CSV table of C-alpha atoms in Angstrom, one decimal:
chain,number,residue,atom,x,y,z
A,127,MET,CA,164.3,90.1,85.4
A,128,ASP,CA,162.0,92.6,87.1
A,129,GLU,CA,161.5,92.0,90.8
A,130,ASP,CA,157.8,92.8,90.8
A,131,PRO,CA,155.3,91.4,88.3
A,132,ILE,CA,153.5,93.7,85.9
A,133,LEU,CA,149.8,93.8,86.8
A,134,LEU,CA,147.2,93.9,84.0
A,135,ARG,CA,143.6,94.9,84.7
A,136,GLY,CA,140.7,94.8,82.2
A,137,HIS,CA,139.5,98.1,80.6
A,138,HIS,CA,137.4,99.0,77.6
A,139,LEU,CA,140.5,100.7,76.2
A,140,LEU,CA,143.7,98.9,75.3
A,141,LEU,CA,146.2,100.3,77.8
A,142,GLU,CA,150.0,100.6,77.8
A,143,VAL,CA,150.7,99.9,81.5
A,144,SER,CA,154.2,100.4,82.9
A,145,ASN,CA,155.5,98.5,85.9
A,146,THR,CA,155.7,101.8,87.8
A,147,HIS,CA,151.8,102.0,87.7
A,148,ASP,CA,151.9,105.8,87.3
A,149,ASN,CA,148.3,106.0,85.9
A,150,THR,CA,149.4,107.2,82.4
A,151,ILE,CA,148.7,105.9,79.0
A,152,TYR,CA,151.1,106.3,76.1
A,153,THR,CA,149.4,107.9,73.1
A,154,ASN,CA,152.6,107.9,71.0
A,155,ILE,CA,155.2,105.2,71.8
A,156,LEU,CA,158.0,106.6,69.6
A,157,TYR,CA,158.0,110.0,71.3
A,158,ARG,CA,157.0,108.6,74.7
A,159,LYS,CA,154.0,110.9,74.8
A,160,ALA,CA,151.6,110.0,77.6
A,161,LYS,CA,148.4,111.3,79.2
A,162,GLU,CA,146.8,110.7,82.6
A,163,PHE,CA,144.0,108.2,82.3
A,164,GLY,CA,141.5,110.6,83.9
A,165,LYS,CA,142.2,113.4,81.4
A,166,LEU,CA,142.1,111.0,78.4
A,167,PHE,CA,138.8,109.5,79.6
A,168,LEU,CA,137.2,113.0,79.8
A,169,GLU,CA,138.5,114.0,76.4
A,170,GLN,CA,137.1,110.7,74.9
A,171,LEU,CA,133.8,111.2,76.6
A,172,GLN,CA,133.5,114.8,75.3
A,173,SER,CA,134.5,113.7,71.8
A,174,ARG,CA,132.0,110.8,71.8
A,175,ASN,CA,129.1,113.1,72.9
A,176,LEU,CA,129.8,115.6,70.2
A,177,LEU,CA,130.1,112.9,67.6
A,178,PHE,CA,126.9,111.2,68.7
A,179,GLY,CA,125.1,114.6,68.6
A,180,GLU,CA,126.2,115.2,65.0
A,181,LEU,CA,125.3,111.8,63.8
A,182,LEU,CA,121.9,111.9,65.4
A,183,THR,CA,121.2,115.3,64.0
A,184,GLU,CA,121.9,114.1,60.4
A,185,PHE,CA,119.6,111.2,60.9
A,186,SER,CA,116.8,113.3,62.2
A,187,LYS,CA,117.0,115.4,59.0
A,188,LEU,CA,116.9,112.3,56.9
A,189,ILE,CA,113.5,111.3,58.3
A,190,ASP,CA,112.2,114.8,58.8
A,191,PHE,CA,111.7,114.4,62.6
A,192,SER,CA,113.5,116.8,64.9
A,193,ASP,CA,112.9,115.4,68.4
A,194,LYS,CA,116.2,113.6,68.9
A,195,LYS,CA,115.3,112.4,72.4
A,196,ILE,CA,112.3,110.5,71.1
A,197,ILE,CA,114.6,108.9,68.4
A,198,GLN,CA,117.0,107.8,71.1
A,199,ARG,CA,114.3,106.2,73.2
A,200,ALA,CA,112.5,104.6,70.3
A,201,ALA,CA,115.7,103.1,68.9
A,202,ALA,CA,116.8,101.6,72.3
A,203,VAL,CA,113.3,100.1,73.0
A,204,GLN,CA,113.0,98.7,69.5
A,205,ALA,CA,116.4,97.0,69.8
A,206,LEU,CA,116.3,95.8,73.4
A,207,CYS,CA,112.8,94.9,74.4
A,208,SER,CA,110.2,95.4,71.6
A,209,VAL,CA,109.5,91.7,71.3
A,210,HIS,CA,108.5,91.5,75.0
A,211,LEU,CA,105.9,94.4,74.9
A,212,LYS,CA,102.2,93.5,75.4
A,213,ALA,CA,100.9,96.5,73.5
A,214,GLY,CA,98.9,95.5,70.4
A,215,ASP,CA,99.1,96.6,66.8
A,216,GLY,CA,97.6,100.0,66.1
A,217,ASN,CA,98.8,101.5,69.5
A,218,HIS,CA,101.8,103.5,70.0
A,219,ILE,CA,104.2,104.3,72.9
A,220,ASP,CA,104.3,107.9,74.1
A,221,PHE,CA,108.0,108.2,74.6
A,222,ILE,CA,107.7,111.6,76.1
A,223,GLY,CA,106.6,110.0,79.4
A,224,PHE,CA,110.0,108.5,80.0
A,225,SER,CA,112.8,110.5,81.6
A,226,SER,CA,115.9,108.5,80.4
A,227,THR,CA,117.2,108.4,76.8
A,228,ALA,CA,119.3,105.3,77.3
A,229,LEU,CA,122.6,107.0,77.4
A,230,TRP,CA,124.3,103.7,78.3
A,231,TYR,CA,123.0,102.1,75.1
A,232,GLN,CA,124.1,105.2,73.1
A,233,GLN,CA,127.6,104.9,74.3
A,234,GLU,CA,127.8,101.1,73.7
A,235,ILE,CA,126.6,101.4,70.1
A,236,LEU,CA,128.8,104.5,69.4
A,237,SER,CA,131.9,102.7,70.8
A,238,LEU,CA,131.2,99.8,68.4
A,239,VAL,CA,130.6,102.1,65.4
A,240,MET,CA,134.0,103.9,66.1
A,241,ARG,CA,135.8,100.6,66.5
A,242,VAL,CA,134.5,99.0,63.3
A,243,TYR,CA,135.1,102.3,61.4
A,244,CYS,CA,138.7,102.9,62.5
A,245,LYS,CA,140.0,99.3,62.6
A,246,ASP,CA,140.7,98.8,58.9
A,247,GLN,CA,142.5,102.1,58.5
A,248,LEU,CA,145.3,101.0,60.8
A,249,MET,CA,146.1,97.8,58.9
A,250,ASP,CA,149.1,99.3,57.0
A,251,ASP,CA,150.6,100.6,60.2
A,252,LEU,CA,150.6,97.1,61.8
A,253,ILE,CA,152.3,95.1,59.1
A,254,GLY,CA,155.9,96.3,59.6
A,255,SER,CA,158.5,93.9,58.1
A,256,TYR,CA,160.0,90.4,58.6
A,257,ALA,CA,163.4,92.0,59.3
A,258,SER,CA,162.3,94.3,62.1
A,259,ARG,CA,161.4,92.8,65.5
A,260,TYR,CA,159.8,96.1,66.6
A,261,VAL,CA,156.5,97.5,65.3
A,262,GLU,CA,155.2,100.8,66.7
A,263,TYR,CA,151.7,100.4,67.8
A,264,VAL,CA,149.3,102.7,69.7
A,265,PRO,CA,145.9,101.2,70.5
A,266,SER,CA,143.2,102.7,68.2
A,267,ALA,CA,140.7,102.9,71.0
A,268,ILE,CA,142.7,105.9,72.4
A,269,GLN,CA,142.2,107.9,69.2
A,270,ASP,CA,139.0,106.6,67.7
A,271,ALA,CA,136.6,109.4,68.9
A,272,THR,CA,138.9,112.2,67.7
A,273,LYS,CA,139.5,110.6,64.4
A,274,CYS,CA,135.8,109.9,63.7
A,275,GLY,CA,135.0,113.5,64.5
A,276,LYS,CA,137.5,114.8,62.0
A,277,ASP,CA,136.4,112.4,59.3
A,278,LEU,CA,132.8,113.4,59.8
A,279,GLN,CA,133.7,116.9,58.8
A,280,GLY,CA,135.7,115.9,55.7
A,281,LYS,CA,136.0,113.2,53.1
A,282,THR,CA,135.7,109.6,54.1
A,283,PRO,CA,139.3,108.1,54.0
A,284,ALA,CA,140.3,105.3,51.8
A,285,PRO,CA,140.6,101.8,53.1
A,286,SER,CA,144.0,100.2,53.9
A,287,THR,CA,146.3,99.1,51.1
A,288,GLN,CA,145.8,95.5,52.2
A,289,ARG,CA,142.1,95.8,51.8
A,290,LYS,CA,142.5,97.3,48.3
A,291,HIS,CA,144.7,94.4,47.3
A,292,SER,CA,142.0,91.9,48.3
A,293,PHE,CA,139.4,93.7,46.0
A,294,GLU,CA,142.0,93.8,43.2
A,295,LYS,CA,142.5,90.0,43.4
A,296,LEU,CA,138.7,89.4,43.4
A,297,ILE,CA,138.1,91.7,40.4
A,298,ALA,CA,141.0,90.2,38.5
A,299,PHE,CA,139.5,86.7,39.0
A,300,LEU,CA,136.1,87.9,37.7
A,301,VAL,CA,137.2,89.8,34.6
A,302,ASN,CA,139.7,87.2,33.5
A,303,GLU,CA,138.0,86.9,30.1
A,304,LEU,CA,137.5,90.6,29.5
A,305,THR,CA,139.7,93.4,28.4
A,306,GLU,CA,140.3,96.7,30.4
A,307,ASP,CA,138.0,98.5,27.9
A,308,ASP,CA,135.1,96.3,28.8
A,309,TYR,CA,134.7,97.4,32.4
A,310,GLN,CA,135.3,100.2,34.9
A,311,VAL,CA,136.1,99.9,38.7
A,312,GLN,CA,134.8,102.4,41.2
A,313,GLY,CA,136.3,102.3,44.7
A,314,PRO,CA,136.9,100.6,47.0
A,315,VAL,CA,135.7,103.0,49.6
A,316,LEU,CA,134.9,102.7,53.3
A,317,LYS,CA,131.3,102.8,54.5
A,318,PRO,CA,130.7,106.4,55.5
A,319,LEU,CA,130.5,107.0,59.3
A,320,GLN,CA,127.0,108.3,59.0
A,321,SER,CA,125.8,105.3,57.1
A,322,LEU,CA,127.5,102.9,59.5
A,323,PHE,CA,125.8,104.7,62.5
A,324,ASN,CA,122.4,104.5,60.7
A,325,LYS,CA,122.8,100.8,60.2
A,326,MET,CA,123.9,99.9,63.7
A,327,PHE,CA,122.0,102.3,65.9
A,328,ILE,CA,118.9,103.2,63.9
A,329,ARG,CA,118.1,100.8,61.1
A,330,ARG,CA,119.1,97.6,62.7
A,331,GLY,CA,120.4,98.6,66.1
A,332,GLN,CA,119.9,95.1,67.4
A,333,THR,CA,121.7,93.2,70.2
A,334,ALA,CA,121.5,89.9,68.2
A,335,VAL,CA,124.8,89.2,66.5
A,336,SER,CA,124.7,90.3,62.9
A,337,VAL,CA,126.9,90.8,59.8
A,338,ILE,CA,127.7,94.2,58.3
A,339,GLY,CA,128.2,93.0,54.7
A,340,ASP,CA,129.5,96.2,53.1
A,341,MET,CA,132.0,97.8,55.4
A,342,THR,CA,134.1,98.5,52.4
A,343,ARG,CA,132.5,98.5,49.0
A,344,ALA,CA,133.6,98.7,45.3
A,345,THR,CA,131.6,98.6,42.1
A,346,LEU,CA,132.5,96.8,38.9
A,347,LEU,CA,130.7,98.5,36.0
A,348,VAL,CA,130.4,96.4,32.9
A,349,LYS,CA,129.9,98.1,29.5
A,350,ASN,CA,127.5,95.6,28.0
A,351,GLU,CA,125.0,92.9,29.2
A,352,LYS,CA,126.7,90.0,27.5
A,353,ASP,CA,130.0,90.5,29.5
A,354,LEU,CA,127.9,90.9,32.7
A,355,ARG,CA,126.4,87.4,32.0
A,356,VAL,CA,129.9,86.0,31.6
A,357,ILE,CA,131.0,87.3,35.0
A,358,VAL,CA,127.8,86.0,36.6
A,359,LYS,CA,128.3,82.6,35.1
A,360,ARG,CA,131.9,82.6,36.4
A,361,VAL,CA,130.8,83.2,39.9
A,362,GLU,CA,128.0,80.5,39.7
A,363,GLU,CA,130.4,77.9,38.4
A,364,ALA,CA,133.2,78.7,40.9
A,365,PHE,CA,131.0,79.1,43.9
A,366,PRO,CA,127.7,77.2,43.3
A,367,SER,CA,126.8,77.0,47.0
A,368,ILE,CA,126.4,80.8,47.5
A,369,HIS,CA,124.4,81.8,44.4
A,370,GLY,CA,120.8,82.7,44.9
A,371,LYS,CA,120.5,81.2,48.3
A,372,GLU,CA,119.5,83.0,51.5
A,373,PHE,CA,122.6,83.5,53.6
A,374,GLN,CA,122.3,81.9,57.0
A,375,GLY,CA,124.1,84.3,59.4
A,376,PRO,CA,125.0,83.9,63.1
A,377,SER,CA,121.6,85.2,64.2
A,378,GLU,CA,119.9,82.3,62.3
A,379,VAL,CA,122.1,79.3,62.8
A,380,GLY,CA,124.2,80.4,65.9
A,381,VAL,CA,127.7,81.7,66.1
A,382,ASP,CA,129.5,78.4,66.4
A,383,THR,CA,127.8,76.9,63.3
A,384,PHE,CA,128.3,80.1,61.4
A,385,LEU,CA,132.0,80.2,62.1
A,386,HIS,CA,132.5,76.5,61.1
A,387,GLN,CA,130.6,77.1,57.9
A,388,VAL,CA,132.8,80.1,57.0
A,389,PHE,CA,136.0,78.2,58.0
A,390,LYS,CA,135.1,75.5,55.4
A,391,MET,CA,134.2,77.9,52.6
A,392,LYS,CA,136.1,78.0,49.3
A,393,LYS,CA,138.5,81.0,48.7
A,394,VAL,CA,139.1,82.9,45.4
A,395,PRO,CA,142.3,81.4,43.9
A,396,GLU,CA,145.5,83.0,45.1
A,397,SER,CA,143.8,85.1,47.7
A,398,ASP,CA,142.2,85.1,51.1
A,399,VAL,CA,138.9,86.3,49.8
A,400,ILE,CA,136.0,84.1,51.0
A,401,PRO,CA,132.7,84.8,49.0
A,402,TYR,CA,129.7,83.9,51.1
A,403,ARG,CA,126.7,85.5,49.2
A,404,PHE,CA,125.9,86.3,45.6
A,405,LYS,CA,122.5,87.7,44.8
A,406,ALA,CA,120.6,90.3,42.7
A,407,ASN,CA,120.5,93.7,44.2
A,408,SER,CA,117.0,94.3,45.7
A,409,SER,CA,116.8,97.9,44.4
A,410,GLN,CA,115.8,96.7,40.9
A,411,LYS,CA,112.5,95.1,41.9
A,412,LYS,CA,110.9,95.2,38.4
A,413,ARG,CA,113.8,93.4,36.8
A,414,MET,CA,114.0,90.9,39.6
A,415,ASP,CA,110.3,90.1,39.1
A,416,LYS,CA,111.0,89.4,35.4
A,417,GLY,CA,114.1,87.3,36.3
A,418,GLU,CA,116.4,89.8,34.4
A,419,PRO,CA,118.6,91.5,37.1
A,420,LEU,CA,121.4,93.7,35.9
A,421,LEU,CA,123.0,94.5,39.3
A,422,TYR,CA,124.4,91.9,41.7
A,423,ASN,CA,126.0,92.0,45.2
A,424,LEU,CA,128.9,89.8,45.9
A,425,ASN,CA,129.7,89.7,49.6
A,426,PHE,CA,132.9,88.3,51.0
A,427,PHE,CA,135.1,87.9,54.1
A,428,ASP,CA,138.7,88.9,53.8
A,429,GLY,CA,140.7,86.0,55.4
A,430,ILE,CA,138.4,85.8,58.5
A,431,PRO,CA,134.9,87.0,59.5
A,432,GLU,CA,136.2,90.0,61.5
A,433,TYR,CA,134.5,90.2,64.9
A,434,HIS,CA,133.7,93.2,67.1
A,435,ARG,CA,131.9,93.3,70.4
A,436,VAL,CA,131.2,96.1,72.9
A,437,GLY,CA,129.0,95.4,75.9
A,438,THR,CA,126.1,93.2,74.7
A,439,THR,CA,126.3,94.2,71.0
A,440,GLU,CA,128.3,92.0,68.5
A,441,MET,CA,129.0,92.4,64.9
A,442,PHE,CA,130.9,90.5,62.2
A,443,VAL,CA,132.4,92.6,59.3
A,444,ALA,CA,132.4,91.7,55.7
A,445,PHE,CA,132.8,93.5,52.3
A,446,GLU,CA,130.9,93.9,49.1
A,447,LEU,CA,131.6,94.1,45.4
A,448,GLN,CA,128.6,95.3,43.4
A,449,ILE,CA,128.7,94.0,39.8
A,450,GLY,CA,126.3,95.6,37.3
A,451,PHE,CA,125.5,96.8,33.8
A,452,GLU,CA,126.8,100.4,33.8
A,453,ALA,CA,123.6,102.1,32.4
A,454,GLU,CA,121.4,100.2,34.9
A,455,VAL,CA,123.5,101.2,37.9
A,456,ASN,CA,123.6,104.9,37.0
A,457,GLY,CA,119.8,104.9,36.8
A,458,LEU,CA,119.3,103.2,40.1
A,459,ARG,CA,121.5,105.6,42.0
A,460,VAL,CA,119.1,108.5,41.3
A,461,ASP,CA,116.4,106.9,43.5
A,462,HIS,CA,118.7,105.7,46.3
A,463,LEU,CA,117.9,108.4,48.9
A,464,ALA,CA,114.1,107.7,48.9
A,465,TYR,CA,114.9,104.0,49.1
A,466,GLU,CA,117.0,104.6,52.2
A,467,GLU,CA,114.4,106.7,54.0
A,468,GLY,CA,111.7,104.1,53.6
A,469,ARG,CA,113.9,101.2,54.7
A,470,ILE,CA,115.0,103.0,57.9
A,471,LEU,CA,111.5,103.8,59.1
A,472,ASN,CA,110.2,100.3,58.2
A,473,ALA,CA,112.9,98.9,60.4
A,474,GLN,CA,111.9,101.2,63.3
A,475,PRO,CA,108.1,100.5,63.6
A,476,LEU,CA,107.9,102.1,67.1
A,477,LEU,CA,109.4,105.3,65.9
A,478,LYS,CA,107.4,105.2,62.7
A,479,ALA,CA,104.1,104.7,64.7
A,480,TYR,CA,104.9,107.6,67.0
A,481,LYS,CA,105.8,109.9,64.1
A,482,VAL,CA,102.7,109.1,62.2
A,483,VAL,CA,100.3,109.6,65.2
A,484,HIS,CA,101.8,112.9,66.1
A,485,GLU,CA,101.8,114.2,62.5
A,486,LYS,CA,98.1,113.4,62.3
A,487,SER,CA,97.5,115.0,65.7
A,488,ASP,CA,99.2,118.2,64.6
A,489,GLU,CA,97.0,118.3,61.5
A,490,VAL,CA,93.8,118.0,63.6
A,491,ASN,CA,94.8,120.3,66.5
A,492,ALA,CA,98.0,122.2,66.4
A,493,SER,CA,97.6,123.1,70.1
A,494,ALA,CA,97.4,119.5,71.3
A,495,THR,CA,100.0,118.7,73.9
A,496,SER,CA,99.7,115.0,74.1
A,497,VAL,CA,98.3,112.0,72.3
A,498,PRO,CA,96.6,108.9,73.8
A,499,SER,CA,99.3,106.2,74.3
A,500,SER,CA,99.2,102.5,74.6
A,501,LEU,CA,100.7,102.9,78.1
A,502,ASP,CA,98.5,105.7,79.5
A,503,GLY,CA,96.2,104.8,82.4
A,504,LYS,CA,95.9,101.1,81.5
A,505,SER,CA,96.8,98.7,84.3
A,506,GLU,CA,97.3,95.8,81.9
A,507,ASP,CA,100.1,97.8,80.3
A,508,HIS,CA,101.9,98.5,83.5
A,509,ASN,CA,104.5,95.8,82.9
A,510,ASP,CA,105.3,97.4,79.6
A,511,PHE,CA,105.9,100.7,81.3
A,512,GLU,CA,108.2,99.0,83.9
A,513,LEU,CA,110.1,97.1,81.3
A,514,ILE,CA,110.7,100.2,79.1
A,515,SER,CA,111.7,102.3,82.1
A,516,SER,CA,114.3,99.7,83.2
A,517,VAL,CA,115.8,99.3,79.8
A,518,LEU,CA,116.1,103.1,79.2
A,519,GLU,CA,117.7,103.7,82.6
A,520,GLY,CA,120.0,100.7,82.3
A,521,ASN,CA,118.6,99.1,85.4
A,522,PHE,CA,118.9,95.4,85.1
A,523,THR,CA,119.0,94.3,88.7
A,524,ASN,CA,116.1,92.0,88.2
A,525,CYS,CA,117.6,90.1,85.3
A,526,LYS,CA,118.7,86.5,85.9
A,527,TYR,CA,122.3,86.1,85.2
A,528,ARG,CA,124.2,82.8,85.0
A,529,ALA,CA,126.4,82.0,88.1
A,530,LEU,CA,129.7,83.9,88.2
A,531,GLY,CA,132.4,81.3,88.1
A,532,GLN,CA,135.5,81.5,90.2
A,533,LYS,CA,138.7,79.8,89.1
A,534,GLU,CA,142.3,80.5,89.9
A,535,ILE,CA,144.7,79.4,87.1
A,536,ASP,CA,148.4,79.1,88.2
A,537,GLY,CA,150.1,78.5,85.0
A,538,GLU,CA,153.8,77.6,85.0
A,539,GLY,CA,154.5,78.7,81.4
A,540,MET,CA,155.4,76.5,78.5
A,541,ALA,CA,157.7,76.3,75.6
A,542,PRO,CA,156.7,79.2,73.3
A,543,ILE,CA,154.8,78.2,70.2
A,544,ALA,CA,153.2,80.1,67.3
A,545,PRO,CA,149.4,80.5,67.3
A,546,GLU,CA,147.7,77.9,65.1
A,547,ARG,CA,144.3,79.6,64.9
A,548,LEU,CA,143.5,82.9,63.3
A,549,CYS,CA,142.1,85.6,65.6
A,550,LEU,CA,138.8,87.3,64.6
A,551,ASN,CA,139.2,90.6,66.5
A,552,ASN,CA,143.0,91.2,66.6
A,553,LYS,CA,144.4,91.7,63.1
A,554,ARG,CA,147.9,92.5,64.3
A,555,LEU,CA,148.1,89.1,66.0
A,556,ASN,CA,147.5,87.3,62.6
A,557,ILE,CA,150.0,89.5,60.9
A,558,TRP,CA,152.7,89.2,63.6
A,559,ALA,CA,152.2,85.4,63.9
A,560,ASN,CA,152.9,85.1,60.2
A,561,GLN,CA,156.1,87.1,60.8
A,562,ASN,CA,157.1,84.9,63.7
A,563,LYS,CA,156.6,87.8,66.1
A,564,ALA,CA,153.8,86.3,68.2
A,565,ILE,CA,153.8,83.3,70.5
A,566,ILE,CA,151.6,81.5,73.1
A,567,LEU,CA,153.0,81.8,76.6
A,568,ASP,CA,150.7,79.5,78.4
A,569,GLY,CA,147.6,77.4,78.0
A,570,PRO,CA,145.0,76.5,76.8
A,571,PHE,CA,143.0,76.1,80.0
A,572,GLU,CA,139.5,74.7,80.2
A,573,LEU,CA,136.6,76.7,81.7
A,574,ASP,CA,132.9,75.8,82.0
A,575,PRO,CA,131.2,77.6,79.1
A,576,SER,CA,127.9,77.7,80.9
A,577,ARG,CA,129.3,80.2,83.5
A,578,ARG,CA,130.3,83.8,83.3
A,579,TYR,CA,133.9,84.7,84.2
A,580,SER,CA,135.6,88.1,85.1
A,581,VAL,CA,139.3,88.4,84.8
A,582,ASP,CA,140.6,90.1,87.9
A,583,LEU,CA,144.3,89.9,87.6
A,584,ILE,CA,147.1,88.6,85.3
A,585,SER,CA,150.8,88.6,86.4
A,586,PHE,CA,153.9,87.8,84.5
A,587,ARG,CA,157.6,88.7,84.5
A,588,VAL,CA,159.4,90.4,81.6
A,589,ASP,CA,163.1,90.0,80.7
A,590,ASN,CA,164.8,93.3,80.9
A,591,ARG,CA,166.0,92.9,77.3
A,592,ILE,CA,162.4,93.3,76.1
A,593,SER,CA,161.7,97.0,75.4
A,594,GLY,CA,158.0,96.6,74.3
A,595,ILE,CA,155.4,93.9,74.6
A,596,SER,CA,151.7,93.3,73.9
A,597,VAL,CA,150.1,90.6,76.0
A,598,GLY,CA,146.5,89.4,76.0
A,599,LEU,CA,144.1,86.7,77.0
A,600,PHE,CA,142.4,84.7,74.2
A,601,ALA,CA,139.6,82.2,73.9
A,602,TYR,CA,138.7,79.6,71.4
A,603,PHE,CA,135.8,80.7,69.2
A,604,GLY,CA,134.6,78.0,66.9
A,605,PRO,CA,137.6,77.1,64.7
A,606,TYR,CA,139.1,80.5,65.4
A,607,MET,CA,140.0,82.4,68.5
A,608,VAL,CA,139.1,85.9,70.0
A,609,GLN,CA,141.0,88.2,72.2
A,610,ILE,CA,139.2,89.0,75.5
A,611,SER,CA,141.7,91.1,77.3
A,612,ALA,CA,144.7,93.1,76.2
A,613,LEU,CA,147.7,95.2,77.3
């Protein structure tokens, strides 16, 4: 046994900490490659800034608006405090008057984008085998920024083999009565990094917990309308509770209720696919008005509602199979770009108002340097100005937080048992538990859920026969559990 305990401290990155505490992080376990934490942090920061700049530039081209600082400010204010502003309709906020561009919010959203994007691609590396007690694992957070930067310059990579198998099982269930000549499958493909960024930072960019329903997408193209109706009927009969009904996500019913609902949902036979929504695709408005849709979206969770959180922003991840009549789908794809542009600006009314006002001003007077703002020189709008300034600068000293709880837990260990709950944000734990490679060392311990807690220190001893170990703290989350700290 080691004489001194290993000390674990919380970081945003998953760290490999040795008991010599030499301030290094292993970026390749097999070859024992390590970097100093300070150097790795600076490399990550530089990669993140370059990546964010490229993503924001592409978005600015999409809406034909070149002032990226205005976009940053508008997106942050829209997401974080727009419902609290006093300014009435018809006015706009002159974002030029604010010095900060909410860099803290930018980094938070970008971290979440990278984590969601890269997570699935490592699934195959985590599985290992039942025979081997050792699985090489390097935390993805160490390499996310560099990988995303490379992918942005090239072709979006394919999803993991495990994810492909889930789509194959779902499609096999749907086309049970058809022959291979009756349909064609396109994909599955990962959601492009730019599209994911637009959804999380620009289009929705909200702090309320939400569901990304199409992180990986495939399309099932059916050759004739009759066979399409057969597939639709099969879904309706097998999953009557999800057809045509508005999906109640965590932001509507609360996270706990949402998770219990998903936990009880029916799975596709002989798979872990959990369909939760089946509806006509909204891009075919004329056909929907007539009650004759020819394109449907079937959204599903794969085993669990995968959960990601960075700072105050939370997201659940799900997947989508589009099912449609081949000729109809090909026609709709021609108009997809314009549809995207309108949807993005409609979801960013503050940015849209600013853009419209300044475009009109430029038409009237090309030499104008400013436009009357809802916050200029009006004392009744001073609170708005203060609120926006505080949010953009990340200054929340006046916010009322719940009391910080203090509790020392001196666990004595317990007989090791396998986890009984699936983990929403640690895929490798679910895989390794199924292979008898994961155990609970101690707990559970009860804490007051009305208080906020910060983990300062964990200590434990490791037998010298163990060459590698991953240890974490977990919390019950509805009928599941989540990892809150990791080594």
